[in-house]
mmCIF file of C-alpha atoms and ligand atoms in Angstrom:
data_model
loop_
_atom_site.group_PDB
_atom_site.id
_atom_site.type_symbol
_atom_site.label_atom_id
_atom_site.label_comp_id
_atom_site.label_asym_id
_atom_site.label_seq_id
_atom_site.Cartn_x
_atom_site.Cartn_y
_atom_site.Cartn_z
ATOM 1 C CA MET A 1 30.111 22.745 -29.751
ATOM 2 C CA LEU A 2 30.508 19.595 -27.688
ATOM 3 C CA SER A 3 27.330 17.571 -27.490
ATOM 4 C CA LEU A 4 26.196 15.830 -24.356
ATOM 5 C CA PRO A 5 23.962 12.900 -23.633
ATOM 6 C CA VAL A 6 20.598 13.688 -22.063
ATOM 7 C CA LEU A 7 21.302 14.680 -18.481
ATOM 8 C CA GLU A 8 19.608 13.163 -15.506
ATOM 9 C CA ALA A 9 17.699 14.823 -12.697
ATOM 10 C CA PRO A 10 19.829 17.031 -10.397
ATOM 11 C CA ALA A 11 21.438 15.287 -7.477
ATOM 12 C CA THR A 12 23.658 16.113 -4.552
ATOM 13 C CA ARG A 13 25.840 13.108 -4.059
ATOM 14 C CA ALA A 14 27.702 12.346 -0.889
ATOM 15 C CA ALA A 15 30.897 11.569 -2.764
ATOM 16 C CA PRO A 16 32.012 11.405 -6.381
ATOM 17 C CA PRO A 17 32.787 8.058 -8.006
ATOM 18 C CA ALA A 18 36.447 7.159 -7.582
ATOM 19 C CA ALA A 19 38.791 8.338 -10.323
ATOM 20 C CA PRO A 20 41.446 5.927 -11.568
ATOM 21 C CA GLU A 21 44.370 5.770 -9.145
ATOM 22 C CA ARG A 22 46.868 6.959 -11.800
ATOM 23 C CA SER A 23 44.901 10.196 -12.369
ATOM 24 C CA ARG A 24 44.533 10.907 -8.642
ATOM 25 C CA ALA A 25 48.314 11.048 -8.445
ATOM 26 C CA HIS A 26 48.335 13.962 -10.920
ATOM 27 C CA GLY A 27 46.259 16.412 -8.936
ATOM 28 C CA LEU A 28 43.073 17.843 -10.374
ATOM 29 C CA VAL A 29 42.722 16.390 -13.864
ATOM 30 C CA ASP A 30 39.514 15.315 -15.551
ATOM 31 C CA SER A 31 38.701 12.400 -17.810
ATOM 32 C CA HIS A 32 38.968 14.700 -20.863
ATOM 33 C CA GLY A 33 42.569 15.642 -20.096
ATOM 34 C CA ARG A 34 41.882 19.100 -18.656
ATOM 35 C CA ARG A 35 43.722 20.327 -15.567
ATOM 36 C CA ILE A 36 42.136 22.538 -12.905
ATOM 37 C CA ARG A 37 44.038 25.775 -12.294
ATOM 38 C CA ASP A 38 41.144 28.058 -11.313
ATOM 39 C CA LEU A 39 38.929 27.785 -8.278
ATOM 40 C CA ARG A 40 35.678 29.736 -7.942
ATOM 41 C CA LEU A 41 35.045 29.795 -4.251
ATOM 42 C CA SER A 42 31.615 30.944 -3.161
ATOM 43 C CA ILE A 43 31.526 32.175 0.419
ATOM 44 C CA THR A 44 27.804 32.974 0.669
ATOM 45 C CA ASP A 45 24.572 32.563 -1.270
ATOM 46 C CA ARG A 46 23.196 35.761 0.320
ATOM 47 C CA CYS A 47 22.983 39.040 -1.509
ATOM 48 C CA ASN A 48 21.858 42.624 -1.003
ATOM 49 C CA PHE A 49 20.579 42.708 -4.627
ATOM 50 C CA ARG A 50 17.955 40.567 -6.327
ATOM 51 C CA CYS A 51 19.088 40.835 -9.943
ATOM 52 C CA VAL A 52 16.261 39.824 -12.232
ATOM 53 C CA TYR A 53 18.407 37.404 -14.228
ATOM 54 C CA CYS A 54 19.901 35.785 -11.120
ATOM 55 C CA MET A 55 17.794 35.718 -7.958
ATOM 56 C CA ASP A 56 14.113 35.538 -6.995
ATOM 57 C CA PRO A 57 12.831 38.338 -4.736
ATOM 58 C CA ASP A 58 11.608 35.769 -2.209
ATOM 59 C CA VAL A 59 14.675 33.532 -2.408
ATOM 60 C CA ARG A 60 15.357 31.253 0.581
ATOM 61 C CA PHE A 61 18.955 31.352 1.714
ATOM 62 C CA LEU A 62 21.016 28.624 3.336
ATOM 63 C CA ASP A 63 20.921 28.714 7.112
ATOM 64 C CA SER A 64 24.129 30.105 8.542
ATOM 65 C CA GLY A 65 25.190 26.775 10.051
ATOM 66 C CA SER A 66 25.462 25.199 6.581
ATOM 67 C CA VAL A 67 27.788 27.877 5.255
ATOM 68 C CA MET A 68 31.541 27.322 5.357
ATOM 69 C CA THR A 69 33.512 28.992 8.139
ATOM 70 C CA PRO A 70 36.734 30.912 7.370
ATOM 71 C CA GLY A 71 38.712 27.881 8.592
ATOM 72 C CA GLU A 72 36.864 25.503 6.261
ATOM 73 C CA ILE A 73 37.309 27.899 3.350
ATOM 74 C CA GLU A 74 41.048 28.108 4.028
ATOM 75 C CA ARG A 75 41.348 24.348 4.248
ATOM 76 C CA ILE A 76 39.734 23.828 0.843
ATOM 77 C CA ALA A 77 41.838 26.619 -0.667
ATOM 78 C CA SER A 78 45.084 25.195 0.638
ATOM 79 C CA VAL A 79 44.324 21.637 -0.498
ATOM 80 C CA CYS A 80 43.402 23.005 -3.941
ATOM 81 C CA VAL A 81 46.634 25.024 -4.168
ATOM 82 C CA ARG A 82 48.577 21.912 -3.191
ATOM 83 C CA LEU A 83 46.802 20.141 -6.081
ATOM 84 C CA GLY A 84 47.867 22.763 -8.625
ATOM 85 C CA VAL A 85 45.236 25.512 -8.417
ATOM 86 C CA GLN A 86 46.920 28.826 -9.208
ATOM 87 C CA ARG A 87 44.066 31.329 -9.268
ATOM 88 C CA ILE A 88 41.245 31.692 -6.749
ATOM 89 C CA ARG A 89 38.224 33.929 -7.207
ATOM 90 C CA ILE A 90 36.074 34.649 -4.171
ATOM 91 C CA THR A 91 32.454 35.019 -5.154
ATOM 92 C CA GLY A 92 28.875 34.439 -4.061
ATOM 93 C CA GLY A 93 26.015 35.471 -3.775
ATOM 94 C CA GLU A 94 27.550 38.739 -2.763
ATOM 95 C CA PRO A 95 30.841 38.189 -0.897
ATOM 96 C CA THR A 96 30.862 41.676 0.627
ATOM 97 C CA VAL A 97 27.784 40.916 2.749
ATOM 98 C CA ARG A 98 29.925 38.623 4.910
ATOM 99 C CA ALA A 99 31.131 40.571 7.931
ATOM 100 C CA ASP A 100 34.218 38.329 8.148
ATOM 101 C CA LEU A 101 35.274 38.920 4.536
ATOM 102 C CA ALA A 102 38.702 40.420 5.358
ATOM 103 C CA LYS A 103 39.433 37.422 7.571
ATOM 104 C CA ILE A 104 38.394 35.027 4.797
ATOM 105 C CA ILE A 105 40.594 36.838 2.263
ATOM 106 C CA LYS A 106 43.537 36.635 4.634
ATOM 107 C CA ARG A 107 43.065 32.919 5.131
ATOM 108 C CA VAL A 108 42.625 32.201 1.411
ATOM 109 C CA ALA A 109 45.714 34.317 0.639
ATOM 110 C CA ARG A 110 47.622 32.250 3.199
ATOM 111 C CA ALA A 111 46.821 29.165 1.107
ATOM 112 C CA GLY A 112 49.198 30.674 -1.468
ATOM 113 C CA PRO A 113 47.403 31.097 -4.819
ATOM 114 C CA SER A 114 49.384 33.210 -7.291
ATOM 115 C CA ASP A 115 46.259 35.233 -8.062
ATOM 116 C CA LEU A 116 43.450 36.110 -5.654
ATOM 117 C CA SER A 117 40.466 38.051 -6.947
ATOM 118 C CA MET A 118 36.856 38.725 -6.022
ATOM 119 C CA THR A 119 33.620 39.412 -7.897
ATOM 120 C CA THR A 120 31.209 41.854 -6.286
ATOM 121 C CA ASN A 121 28.115 43.854 -7.174
ATOM 122 C CA GLY A 122 30.018 46.972 -6.108
ATOM 123 C CA ALA A 123 27.461 48.231 -3.607
ATOM 124 C CA LEU A 124 29.837 48.244 -0.624
ATOM 125 C CA LEU A 125 33.142 49.528 -1.959
ATOM 126 C CA ASP A 126 34.201 52.192 0.536
ATOM 127 C CA ASP A 127 37.901 53.051 0.879
ATOM 128 C CA ARG A 128 38.195 51.464 4.299
ATOM 129 C CA SER A 129 36.947 48.078 3.075
ATOM 130 C CA LEU A 130 39.044 48.224 -0.098
ATOM 131 C CA HIS A 131 42.201 48.884 1.920
ATOM 132 C CA ALA A 132 41.338 46.157 4.428
ATOM 133 C CA TRP A 133 40.810 43.600 1.635
ATOM 134 C CA ARG A 134 44.019 44.658 -0.118
ATOM 135 C CA ASP A 135 45.985 44.408 3.128
ATOM 136 C CA ALA A 136 44.474 40.962 3.679
ATOM 137 C CA GLY A 137 45.888 39.815 0.314
ATOM 138 C CA LEU A 138 43.224 40.508 -2.310
ATOM 139 C CA GLN A 139 44.843 41.400 -5.643
ATOM 140 C CA ARG A 140 41.993 42.223 -8.042
ATOM 141 C CA ILE A 141 38.297 43.051 -8.130
ATOM 142 C CA THR A 142 35.641 42.521 -10.791
ATOM 143 C CA ILE A 143 32.431 44.504 -10.435
ATOM 144 C CA SER A 144 29.052 43.802 -12.003
ATOM 145 C CA LEU A 145 27.221 46.706 -13.634
ATOM 146 C CA ASP A 146 24.438 46.032 -16.121
ATOM 147 C CA SER A 147 23.080 49.531 -16.609
ATOM 148 C CA VAL A 148 24.218 53.119 -16.159
ATOM 149 C CA ARG A 149 20.624 54.403 -16.098
ATOM 150 C CA GLU A 150 19.392 54.807 -12.550
ATOM 151 C CA ASP A 151 15.805 53.730 -13.213
ATOM 152 C CA ARG A 152 16.896 50.618 -15.053
ATOM 153 C CA PHE A 153 19.647 49.798 -12.556
ATOM 154 C CA ALA A 154 17.004 49.816 -9.817
ATOM 155 C CA GLN A 155 14.737 47.651 -11.946
ATOM 156 C CA ILE A 156 17.509 45.104 -12.605
ATOM 157 C CA THR A 157 18.962 44.897 -9.098
ATOM 158 C CA ARG A 158 15.724 45.505 -7.160
ATOM 159 C CA SER A 159 17.885 47.406 -4.659
ATOM 160 C CA ARG A 160 18.315 50.982 -3.419
ATOM 161 C CA THR A 161 21.955 51.146 -4.544
ATOM 162 C CA ARG A 162 22.503 53.594 -7.394
ATOM 163 C CA ALA A 163 24.475 52.880 -10.545
ATOM 164 C CA SER A 164 26.500 56.017 -9.820
ATOM 165 C CA ASP A 165 27.543 54.568 -6.420
ATOM 166 C CA VAL A 166 28.842 51.452 -8.143
ATOM 167 C CA ILE A 167 30.717 53.496 -10.776
ATOM 168 C CA GLU A 168 32.197 55.650 -8.008
ATOM 169 C CA GLY A 169 33.234 52.489 -6.132
ATOM 170 C CA ALA A 170 34.778 51.071 -9.308
ATOM 171 C CA SER A 171 36.853 54.210 -9.731
ATOM 172 C CA ARG A 172 38.262 53.746 -6.199
ATOM 173 C CA VAL A 173 39.515 50.198 -6.746
ATOM 174 C CA GLU A 174 42.734 51.037 -8.595
ATOM 175 C CA ARG A 175 43.537 53.922 -6.255
ATOM 176 C CA ALA A 176 43.268 51.464 -3.361
ATOM 177 C CA GLY A 177 46.045 49.375 -4.931
ATOM 178 C CA LEU A 178 43.800 46.609 -6.235
ATOM 179 C CA GLY A 179 44.924 46.723 -9.869
ATOM 180 C CA SER A 180 42.831 47.904 -12.761
ATOM 181 C CA VAL A 181 39.189 47.069 -12.281
ATOM 182 C CA LYS A 182 37.075 44.889 -14.553
ATOM 183 C CA ILE A 183 33.372 45.524 -14.998
ATOM 184 C CA ASN A 184 30.984 42.708 -15.983
ATOM 185 C CA ALA A 185 27.642 43.268 -17.673
ATOM 186 C CA VAL A 186 25.147 40.584 -18.590
ATOM 187 C CA ILE A 187 23.324 41.676 -21.720
ATOM 188 C CA VAL A 188 19.698 40.619 -22.162
ATOM 189 C CA ARG A 189 17.912 41.456 -25.405
ATOM 190 C CA GLY A 190 15.117 43.969 -25.071
ATOM 191 C CA PHE A 191 16.265 44.811 -21.576
ATOM 192 C CA ASN A 192 19.699 46.454 -21.562
ATOM 193 C CA ASP A 193 21.136 45.767 -25.021
ATOM 194 C CA ASP A 194 20.598 49.427 -25.918
ATOM 195 C CA GLU A 195 23.276 50.333 -23.323
ATOM 196 C CA ILE A 196 26.214 48.392 -24.720
ATOM 197 C CA VAL A 197 27.962 51.523 -26.028
ATOM 198 C CA ASP A 198 27.068 53.601 -22.936
ATOM 199 C CA LEU A 199 28.614 50.957 -20.682
ATOM 200 C CA VAL A 200 31.803 51.041 -22.773
ATOM 201 C CA ARG A 201 31.847 54.846 -22.636
ATOM 202 C CA THR A 202 31.544 54.756 -18.837
ATOM 203 C CA ALA A 203 34.282 52.137 -18.446
ATOM 204 C CA ARG A 204 36.628 54.166 -20.679
ATOM 205 C CA LEU A 205 36.234 57.145 -18.352
ATOM 206 C CA ILE A 206 37.676 55.157 -15.449
ATOM 207 C CA GLY A 207 40.093 53.025 -17.497
ATOM 208 C CA ALA A 208 38.276 49.780 -16.669
ATOM 209 C CA GLU A 209 38.056 46.647 -18.792
ATOM 210 C CA MET A 210 34.387 46.428 -19.792
ATOM 211 C CA ARG A 211 33.388 42.783 -20.116
ATOM 212 C CA PHE A 212 30.144 41.614 -21.660
ATOM 213 C CA ILE A 213 28.782 38.230 -20.611
ATOM 214 C CA GLU A 214 26.305 36.320 -22.699
ATOM 215 C CA TYR A 215 23.118 35.638 -20.792
ATOM 216 C CA MET A 216 23.140 32.009 -19.614
ATOM 217 C CA PRO A 217 20.365 29.623 -18.571
ATOM 218 C CA LEU A 218 21.232 29.957 -14.892
ATOM 219 C CA ASP A 219 18.488 32.328 -13.797
ATOM 220 C CA SER A 220 16.325 31.446 -10.830
ATOM 221 C CA ALA A 221 13.120 32.175 -12.763
ATOM 222 C CA HIS A 222 14.108 29.745 -15.549
ATOM 223 C CA ALA A 223 13.111 32.515 -17.967
ATOM 224 C CA TRP A 224 16.176 32.240 -20.206
ATOM 225 C CA SER A 225 15.512 31.840 -23.902
ATOM 226 C CA ARG A 226 17.739 31.997 -26.952
ATOM 227 C CA GLU A 227 15.808 35.069 -28.167
ATOM 228 C CA LYS A 228 16.972 37.000 -25.087
ATOM 229 C CA LEU A 229 20.605 36.133 -25.739
ATOM 230 C CA VAL A 230 22.672 38.818 -27.467
ATOM 231 C CA PRO A 231 25.567 36.971 -29.117
ATOM 232 C CA ALA A 232 29.106 38.257 -28.571
ATOM 233 C CA SER A 233 29.463 38.862 -32.335
ATOM 234 C CA GLU A 234 26.584 41.354 -32.230
ATOM 235 C CA ILE A 235 27.926 43.050 -29.086
ATOM 236 C CA ILE A 236 31.334 43.628 -30.658
ATOM 237 C CA GLU A 237 29.794 44.879 -33.896
ATOM 238 C CA ARG A 238 27.761 47.479 -32.026
ATOM 239 C CA ILE A 239 30.818 48.680 -30.071
ATOM 240 C CA GLU A 240 33.039 48.840 -33.163
ATOM 241 C CA ARG A 241 30.600 51.237 -34.855
ATOM 242 C CA VAL A 242 31.502 53.811 -32.194
ATOM 243 C CA PHE A 243 34.832 52.673 -30.726
ATOM 244 C CA PRO A 244 37.053 50.795 -33.202
ATOM 245 C CA LEU A 245 38.880 47.910 -31.535
ATOM 246 C CA VAL A 246 41.968 45.782 -32.020
ATOM 247 C CA GLN A 247 41.782 42.162 -30.938
ATOM 248 C CA ARG A 248 44.276 41.173 -28.242
ATOM 249 C CA GLY A 249 43.004 37.613 -27.774
ATOM 250 C CA ARG A 250 42.730 35.551 -24.634
ATOM 251 C CA GLU A 251 45.239 35.962 -21.795
ATOM 252 C CA ARG A 252 45.487 32.155 -21.651
ATOM 253 C CA ALA A 253 43.738 29.374 -23.568
ATOM 254 C CA SER A 254 41.566 28.736 -20.509
ATOM 255 C CA ALA A 255 40.668 32.415 -19.941
ATOM 256 C CA THR A 256 36.978 33.149 -20.282
ATOM 257 C CA ALA A 257 37.279 36.539 -22.024
ATOM 258 C CA MET A 258 38.375 37.533 -25.530
ATOM 259 C CA VAL A 259 40.007 40.916 -25.015
ATOM 260 C CA TYR A 260 40.086 43.939 -27.367
ATOM 261 C CA ASP A 261 42.046 47.206 -27.042
ATOM 262 C CA TYR A 262 40.780 50.552 -28.271
ATOM 263 C CA ARG A 263 42.258 51.615 -31.586
ATOM 264 C CA ASP A 264 42.494 55.198 -30.292
ATOM 265 C CA GLY A 265 44.721 54.035 -27.405
ATOM 266 C CA ALA A 266 42.210 54.901 -24.668
ATOM 267 C CA PRO A 267 42.849 53.204 -21.320
ATOM 268 C CA GLY A 268 40.957 50.062 -20.415
ATOM 269 C CA ALA A 269 39.726 47.391 -22.809
ATOM 270 C CA VAL A 270 36.670 45.462 -23.927
ATOM 271 C CA GLY A 271 36.223 41.802 -22.989
ATOM 272 C CA LEU A 272 33.714 39.350 -24.364
ATOM 273 C CA ILE A 273 32.666 36.273 -22.439
ATOM 274 C CA ALA A 274 30.688 34.090 -24.801
ATOM 275 C CA PRO A 275 29.973 30.775 -23.098
ATOM 276 C CA VAL A 276 26.909 30.168 -25.244
ATOM 277 C CA THR A 277 27.961 31.096 -28.791
ATOM 278 C CA ARG A 278 31.714 30.513 -28.495
ATOM 279 C CA SER A 279 31.974 27.856 -25.834
ATOM 280 C CA PHE A 280 35.382 27.603 -24.203
ATOM 281 C CA CYS A 281 34.626 24.268 -22.509
ATOM 282 C CA GLY A 282 37.454 22.476 -24.332
ATOM 283 C CA ALA A 283 40.045 24.549 -22.440
ATOM 284 C CA CYS A 284 38.144 24.804 -19.161
ATOM 285 C CA SER A 285 40.365 24.870 -16.073
ATOM 286 C CA ARG A 286 37.708 25.734 -13.479
ATOM 287 C CA LEU A 287 36.234 24.001 -10.466
ATOM 288 C CA ARG A 288 33.516 25.552 -8.303
ATOM 289 C CA ILE A 289 32.743 25.183 -4.634
ATOM 290 C CA THR A 290 29.484 26.511 -3.278
ATOM 291 C CA ALA A 291 29.087 28.283 0.055
ATOM 292 C CA ASP A 292 27.788 25.042 1.604
ATOM 293 C CA ALA A 293 30.835 23.113 0.333
ATOM 294 C CA LYS A 294 29.268 21.355 -2.639
ATOM 295 C CA VAL A 295 31.849 20.684 -5.319
ATOM 296 C CA ARG A 296 30.501 21.494 -8.782
ATOM 297 C CA PRO A 297 32.755 20.305 -11.593
ATOM 298 C CA CYS A 298 30.957 22.636 -14.052
ATOM 299 C CA LEU A 299 28.692 25.679 -13.855
ATOM 300 C CA PHE A 300 26.087 23.518 -15.578
ATOM 301 C CA SER A 301 26.671 20.323 -13.595
ATOM 302 C CA ARG A 302 23.565 18.367 -12.749
ATOM 303 C CA ASP A 303 25.553 16.492 -10.115
ATOM 304 C CA GLU A 304 27.390 18.090 -7.231
ATOM 305 C CA PHE A 305 29.362 16.448 -4.457
ATOM 306 C CA ASP A 306 29.019 17.277 -0.803
ATOM 307 C CA LEU A 307 32.377 17.947 0.820
ATOM 308 C CA MET A 308 30.900 19.227 4.090
ATOM 309 C CA PRO A 309 30.628 15.829 5.835
ATOM 310 C CA ALA A 310 34.334 15.284 5.184
ATOM 311 C CA LEU A 311 35.252 18.823 6.273
ATOM 312 C CA ARG A 312 33.284 18.581 9.486
ATOM 313 C CA GLY A 313 33.886 14.891 10.087
ATOM 314 C CA GLY A 314 37.603 14.994 10.721
ATOM 315 C CA ALA A 315 38.764 13.906 7.242
ATOM 316 C CA SER A 316 42.484 14.320 6.580
ATOM 317 C CA ASP A 317 43.823 16.726 3.952
ATOM 318 C CA ASP A 318 44.720 13.690 1.824
ATOM 319 C CA ALA A 319 41.118 12.446 1.971
ATOM 320 C CA ILE A 320 39.870 15.909 0.948
ATOM 321 C CA ALA A 321 42.399 15.945 -1.885
ATOM 322 C CA ARG A 322 41.131 12.561 -3.105
ATOM 323 C CA PHE A 323 37.538 13.813 -2.945
ATOM 324 C CA LEU A 324 38.440 16.861 -5.046
ATOM 325 C CA ALA A 325 40.404 14.766 -7.539
ATOM 326 C CA ASP A 326 37.453 12.382 -7.917
ATOM 327 C CA ALA A 327 34.981 15.264 -8.381
ATOM 328 C CA THR A 328 37.275 16.766 -11.023
ATOM 329 C CA TRP A 329 37.500 13.456 -12.868
ATOM 330 C CA ALA A 330 33.677 13.546 -13.152
ATOM 331 C CA LYS A 331 33.732 16.912 -14.983
ATOM 332 C CA GLN A 332 31.510 16.821 -18.049
ATOM 333 C CA ALA A 333 32.935 17.542 -21.517
ATOM 334 C CA GLY A 334 30.883 20.698 -22.027
ATOM 335 C CA HIS A 335 27.815 22.616 -20.908
ATOM 336 C CA GLY A 336 25.666 21.279 -23.726
ATOM 337 C CA ILE A 337 23.400 24.362 -23.829
ATOM 338 C CA SER A 338 22.847 23.793 -27.539
ATOM 339 C CA SER A 339 22.092 20.088 -27.278
ATOM 340 C CA SER A 340 18.470 18.962 -27.362
ATOM 341 C CA GLY A 341 18.835 17.190 -24.011
ATOM 342 C CA PHE A 342 20.029 20.285 -22.146
ATOM 343 C CA VAL A 343 18.410 20.719 -18.743
ATOM 344 C CA GLN A 344 19.043 23.887 -16.735
ATOM 345 C CA PRO A 345 20.742 23.238 -13.385
ATOM 346 C CA GLU A 346 18.544 23.497 -10.332
ATOM 347 C CA ARG A 347 20.829 26.030 -8.624
ATOM 348 C CA PRO A 348 20.771 29.570 -10.028
ATOM 349 C CA MET A 349 24.044 31.452 -10.543
ATOM 350 C CA SER A 350 23.779 33.106 -7.102
ATOM 351 C CA ALA A 351 23.804 29.722 -5.361
ATOM 352 C CA ILE A 352 26.650 28.356 -7.480
ATOM 353 C CA GLY A 353 29.101 31.224 -7.517
ATOM 354 C CA GLY A 354 29.807 33.052 -10.770
HETATM 355 N N1 SAM B 1 27.236 39.192 -6.517
HETATM 356 C C1 SAM B 1 28.429 39.269 -7.277
HETATM 357 C C2 SAM B 1 28.185 39.975 -8.577
HETATM 358 O O1 SAM B 1 27.028 40.191 -8.959
HETATM 359 O O2 SAM B 1 29.166 40.309 -9.238
HETATM 360 C C3 SAM B 1 29.110 37.934 -7.509
HETATM 361 C C4 SAM B 1 28.235 36.761 -7.819
HETATM 362 S S1 SAM B 1 27.360 36.855 -9.338
HETATM 363 C C5 SAM B 1 26.462 35.357 -9.304
HETATM 364 C C6 SAM B 1 28.691 36.598 -10.469
HETATM 365 C C7 SAM B 1 28.423 36.986 -11.895
HETATM 366 O O3 SAM B 1 27.421 36.141 -12.436
HETATM 367 C C8 SAM B 1 27.942 38.406 -12.082
HETATM 368 O O4 SAM B 1 28.804 39.085 -12.981
HETATM 369 C C9 SAM B 1 26.576 38.236 -12.680
HETATM 370 O O5 SAM B 1 26.267 39.274 -13.553
HETATM 371 C C10 SAM B 1 26.692 36.896 -13.377
HETATM 372 N N2 SAM B 1 25.405 36.247 -13.644
HETATM 373 C C11 SAM B 1 24.393 36.012 -12.790
HETATM 374 N N3 SAM B 1 23.366 35.393 -13.421
HETATM 375 C C12 SAM B 1 23.761 35.223 -14.714
HETATM 376 C C13 SAM B 1 23.146 34.642 -15.876
HETATM 377 N N4 SAM B 1 21.929 34.092 -15.844
HETATM 378 N N5 SAM B 1 23.845 34.672 -17.047
HETATM 379 C C14 SAM B 1 25.084 35.228 -17.092
HETATM 380 N N6 SAM B 1 25.718 35.754 -16.030
HETATM 381 C C15 SAM B 1 25.052 35.769 -14.867
HETATM 382 FE FE1 SF4 B 2 23.343 39.214 -6.215
HETATM 383 FE FE2 SF4 B 2 25.324 39.088 -7.985
HETATM 384 FE FE3 SF4 B 2 23.102 37.585 -8.307
HETATM 385 FE FE4 SF4 B 2 22.947 40.189 -8.610
HETATM 386 S S1 SF4 B 2 24.180 38.798 -9.869
HETATM 387 S S2 SF4 B 2 21.522 38.931 -7.422
HETATM 388 S S3 SF4 B 2 24.404 40.956 -7.172
HETATM 389 S S4 SF4 B 2 24.579 37.416 -6.706
#
């Protein structure tokens, strides 16, 4: 694990410190030699759920005037693609609560990434929307589902949506021409860790890749503790007792998930995302932009850089490119969760964009 110096208090900075001129010429590269290929683009901090590990029930959202317009989102996407970004994931908050989502997808697709995906809580996946998003250029969807038990699903999401609605929505994704669906579950000890095998069983029924994410200190309640973390090694062990697996490995060095196929040849797969116990920071290729246009070099950044004044102040594409290159240069070596000086970022996951 990479260790970090003690981090300072959180700060939104107007602009990042300038990167050396020679690095700016190479697109989005950081001072540790990593290149940005993946953009996580948050289009809203709003959500129709209030997941216990993510968002407070009485959360205060950004006012609508501070949230990026479709035109601003497209501009950032196209400058990033010009700088070498290949994959863009639209996220939030919950992206499907934006009424102009299809328009946003169309504009981001126009920027020309080779892969365009979206993460959603799966509450609003009717056929009409799925087709509209596909026609607008969306290629893949990842859905979050942390429990298949209705009472617990309601307890986790604090919403009226039912787990069965989300599963039904997930089963429609592939039929709508949006590739094979991935399902994400965050596992929290003593809360839903008894459902690991049930989640896999459900995903197998619809041929989805079931991905387990280690619980990270990004919750709004700051209630994360190491005791609540279920390490990826334990998750895989529990699955293997019921469904033997064969390791496929990572799609790319920078991919977040370790992927396993079923030994019995069943459709779908199991993915493990272990940012805490098997940090993949050394191969990180991600940059994040929040719904209010703050550039966050890392999920765990204590500093973020405000691109909105440039976007709304008539800056040229070249100036925006320089801003993004400088913010990338400032990317920290690793998240440092295991270092004694670790301080949880002020923004919860919902306000960063997962
Ligand atoms: N609303 C969408 C959803 O839930 O899929 C997209 C945004 S959500 C912030 C993106 C992902 O972050 C989800 O898969 C969610 O489970 C995950 N997430 C949220 N809080 C987390 C935490 N504290 N630790 C690990 N993953 C978390
Ligand atoms: Fe909303 Fe997604 Fe956070 Fe749940 S995890 S509260 S669905 S943003």
